[in-house]
CSV table of C-alpha atoms in Angstrom, one decimal:
chain,number,residue,atom,x,y,z
A,18,MET,CA,121.4,-89.3,81.5
A,19,ARG,CA,124.0,-87.9,83.8
A,20,ALA,CA,123.9,-88.0,87.6
A,21,VAL,CA,126.0,-86.6,90.3
A,22,VAL,CA,125.3,-88.7,93.4
A,23,THR,CA,126.5,-87.5,96.8
A,24,ARG,CA,126.3,-89.5,100.0
A,25,VAL,CA,124.6,-87.3,102.6
A,26,LYS,CA,123.8,-87.3,106.3
A,27,GLU,CA,120.9,-85.0,105.3
A,28,ALA,CA,119.7,-82.8,102.4
A,29,ARG,CA,116.8,-80.6,101.5
A,30,VAL,CA,115.6,-78.4,98.7
A,31,GLU,CA,113.8,-75.1,99.2
A,32,ILE,CA,111.7,-73.2,96.6
A,33,ASP,CA,110.6,-69.7,97.5
A,34,GLY,CA,111.8,-70.1,101.1
A,35,ARG,CA,109.8,-73.3,101.6
A,36,VAL,CA,111.1,-76.8,102.0
A,37,ASN,CA,109.9,-78.9,99.0
A,38,GLY,CA,111.8,-82.1,99.9
A,39,ALA,CA,114.1,-83.3,102.6
A,40,ILE,CA,115.9,-86.5,103.6
A,41,GLY,CA,118.1,-87.9,106.3
A,42,GLN,CA,120.8,-90.4,105.4
A,43,GLY,CA,120.9,-91.3,101.7
A,44,PHE,CA,121.8,-89.8,98.3
A,45,LEU,CA,121.4,-86.3,96.9
A,46,VAL,CA,121.0,-87.0,93.2
A,47,LEU,CA,121.5,-84.2,90.7
A,48,LEU,CA,120.0,-85.6,87.5
A,49,GLY,CA,120.5,-84.3,83.9
A,50,VAL,CA,118.7,-85.6,80.9
A,51,GLY,CA,120.1,-85.6,77.4
A,52,PRO,CA,118.2,-85.5,74.1
A,53,GLY,CA,118.8,-89.2,73.3
A,54,ASP,CA,117.9,-90.6,76.7
A,55,THR,CA,115.3,-93.2,77.1
A,56,GLU,CA,113.0,-94.8,79.8
A,57,ALA,CA,115.2,-97.9,79.7
A,58,GLN,CA,118.2,-95.7,80.7
A,59,ALA,CA,116.2,-94.3,83.5
A,60,GLY,CA,115.6,-97.8,84.9
A,61,LYS,CA,119.2,-98.8,84.4
A,62,LEU,CA,120.4,-95.7,86.2
A,63,ALA,CA,118.0,-96.2,89.1
A,64,ASP,CA,119.3,-99.8,89.5
A,65,LYS,CA,122.9,-98.6,89.6
A,66,ILE,CA,122.3,-95.8,92.1
A,67,CYS,CA,119.9,-97.7,94.4
A,68,GLY,CA,122.3,-100.6,94.5
A,69,LEU,CA,125.5,-98.4,95.0
A,70,ARG,CA,127.5,-99.7,97.9
A,71,VAL,CA,129.2,-96.7,99.4
A,72,PHE,CA,128.0,-96.8,103.0
A,73,GLU,CA,130.3,-98.1,105.6
A,74,ASP,CA,129.9,-101.5,107.2
A,75,GLU,CA,131.0,-102.6,110.7
A,76,ALA,CA,134.6,-102.8,109.5
A,77,GLY,CA,134.6,-99.3,108.1
A,78,LYS,CA,134.6,-100.4,104.5
A,79,MET,CA,132.2,-98.9,101.9
A,80,ASN,CA,130.2,-102.1,101.4
A,81,ARG,CA,126.6,-101.2,102.3
A,82,ASN,CA,123.9,-100.0,99.9
A,83,LEU,CA,120.9,-97.6,100.4
A,84,GLU,CA,118.6,-100.4,101.5
A,85,ALA,CA,121.1,-101.6,104.2
A,86,VAL,CA,121.1,-98.2,105.8
A,87,GLY,CA,117.4,-97.4,105.4
A,88,GLY,CA,118.4,-94.5,103.2
A,89,SER,CA,116.4,-92.1,101.0
A,90,LEU,CA,117.0,-90.1,97.8
A,91,LEU,CA,116.6,-86.4,97.1
A,92,VAL,CA,116.4,-86.0,93.3
A,93,ILE,CA,117.0,-82.6,91.7
A,94,SER,CA,116.7,-81.8,88.0
A,95,GLN,CA,120.0,-80.4,86.7
A,96,PHE,CA,120.2,-79.6,83.0
A,97,THR,CA,123.6,-77.9,83.6
A,98,LEU,CA,125.2,-81.4,83.7
A,99,PHE,CA,125.0,-81.2,79.9
A,100,ALA,CA,126.9,-77.9,79.7
A,101,ASP,CA,129.3,-77.3,76.9
A,102,THR,CA,132.2,-75.5,78.7
A,103,LYS,CA,134.5,-74.8,75.7
A,104,SER,CA,134.0,-71.1,76.4
A,105,ARG,CA,133.7,-69.1,79.6
A,106,ARG,CA,130.0,-68.8,79.1
A,107,PRO,CA,128.6,-72.4,79.0
A,108,SER,CA,126.1,-73.5,76.5
A,109,PHE,CA,123.3,-75.8,77.6
A,110,SER,CA,122.1,-76.8,74.1
A,111,GLY,CA,123.3,-80.4,74.9
A,112,ALA,CA,120.5,-80.9,77.5
A,113,ALA,CA,117.2,-82.4,76.5
A,114,LYS,CA,114.2,-80.1,76.0
A,115,PRO,CA,111.8,-79.9,78.9
A,116,GLU,CA,109.1,-82.0,77.1
A,117,LEU,CA,111.5,-84.9,77.0
A,118,ALA,CA,113.5,-84.2,80.2
A,119,LYS,CA,110.7,-83.8,82.7
A,120,PRO,CA,109.0,-87.2,81.9
A,121,LEU,CA,112.4,-89.0,82.2
A,122,TYR,CA,113.2,-87.1,85.4
A,123,GLU,CA,109.9,-88.3,86.8
A,124,ARG,CA,110.4,-91.8,85.4
A,125,PHE,CA,113.8,-92.0,87.2
A,126,MET,CA,112.1,-91.1,90.5
A,127,ALA,CA,109.3,-93.6,89.9
A,128,GLU,CA,111.9,-96.3,89.2
A,129,CYS,CA,113.7,-95.6,92.5
A,130,ALA,CA,110.3,-95.6,94.4
A,131,GLN,CA,109.3,-98.9,92.8
A,132,ARG,CA,112.5,-100.4,94.2
A,133,GLY,CA,111.2,-99.4,97.7
A,134,PHE,CA,113.1,-96.3,98.4
A,135,PRO,CA,111.6,-93.0,99.7
A,136,VAL,CA,112.1,-90.3,97.1
A,137,GLU,CA,111.9,-86.6,97.7
A,138,HIS,CA,112.5,-84.1,95.0
A,139,GLY,CA,112.7,-80.5,93.8
A,140,GLU,CA,110.5,-79.0,91.2
A,141,PHE,CA,111.4,-79.4,87.5
A,142,GLY,CA,112.5,-76.0,86.1
A,143,ALA,CA,112.2,-74.1,89.4
A,144,ASP,CA,114.8,-71.9,91.0
A,145,MET,CA,115.8,-74.0,93.9
A,146,GLN,CA,118.2,-73.7,96.9
A,147,VAL,CA,119.7,-77.1,97.7
A,148,PHE,CA,121.3,-77.8,101.1
A,149,SER,CA,123.3,-80.9,102.0
A,150,GLN,CA,125.5,-82.2,104.7
A,151,ASN,CA,127.8,-84.4,102.7
A,152,ASP,CA,129.0,-87.6,104.3
A,153,GLY,CA,132.7,-88.4,103.6
A,154,PRO,CA,132.4,-86.6,101.2
A,155,VAL,CA,131.6,-89.4,98.8
A,156,THR,CA,130.5,-88.2,95.3
A,157,ILE,CA,130.1,-90.5,92.3
A,158,LEU,CA,129.4,-89.5,88.6
A,159,PHE,CA,127.2,-91.6,86.3
A,160,ASP,CA,126.7,-91.3,82.6
A,161,THR,CA,124.3,-93.8,81.0
A,162,ASP,CA,126.3,-93.4,77.7
A,163,GLN,CA,129.2,-95.0,79.6
A,164,MET,CA,127.3,-97.8,81.4
């Protein structure tokens, strides 16, 4: 699994002009699933992201996690994170097929929710408009093959 995690002051996703999910302070998570990914990886990634200490403490140091700031997650499925960019027209054949990707996307969100965090989301496979007010900006890349 691959994730791009951005610290946000607020974020929302719209589908057909309607807000499907919205959060205040927290993480916007763009989540891609690869063909070899597993439920165990979804849990491990949820642990890493939910425990990520990138919010400022009283001293201005990035030392606080999502729980410490009462943050939420907005999770968006993003198969393009597995793009092959060798040519000018990317190939997305490295992404998992929807029958594998959707359950793992949902599992990741469930794992975050089980850890006590509010989780908002887009709609798997939908054409979405994602809006965010990045904080910092702070953006972290995760790849479960490298964890």
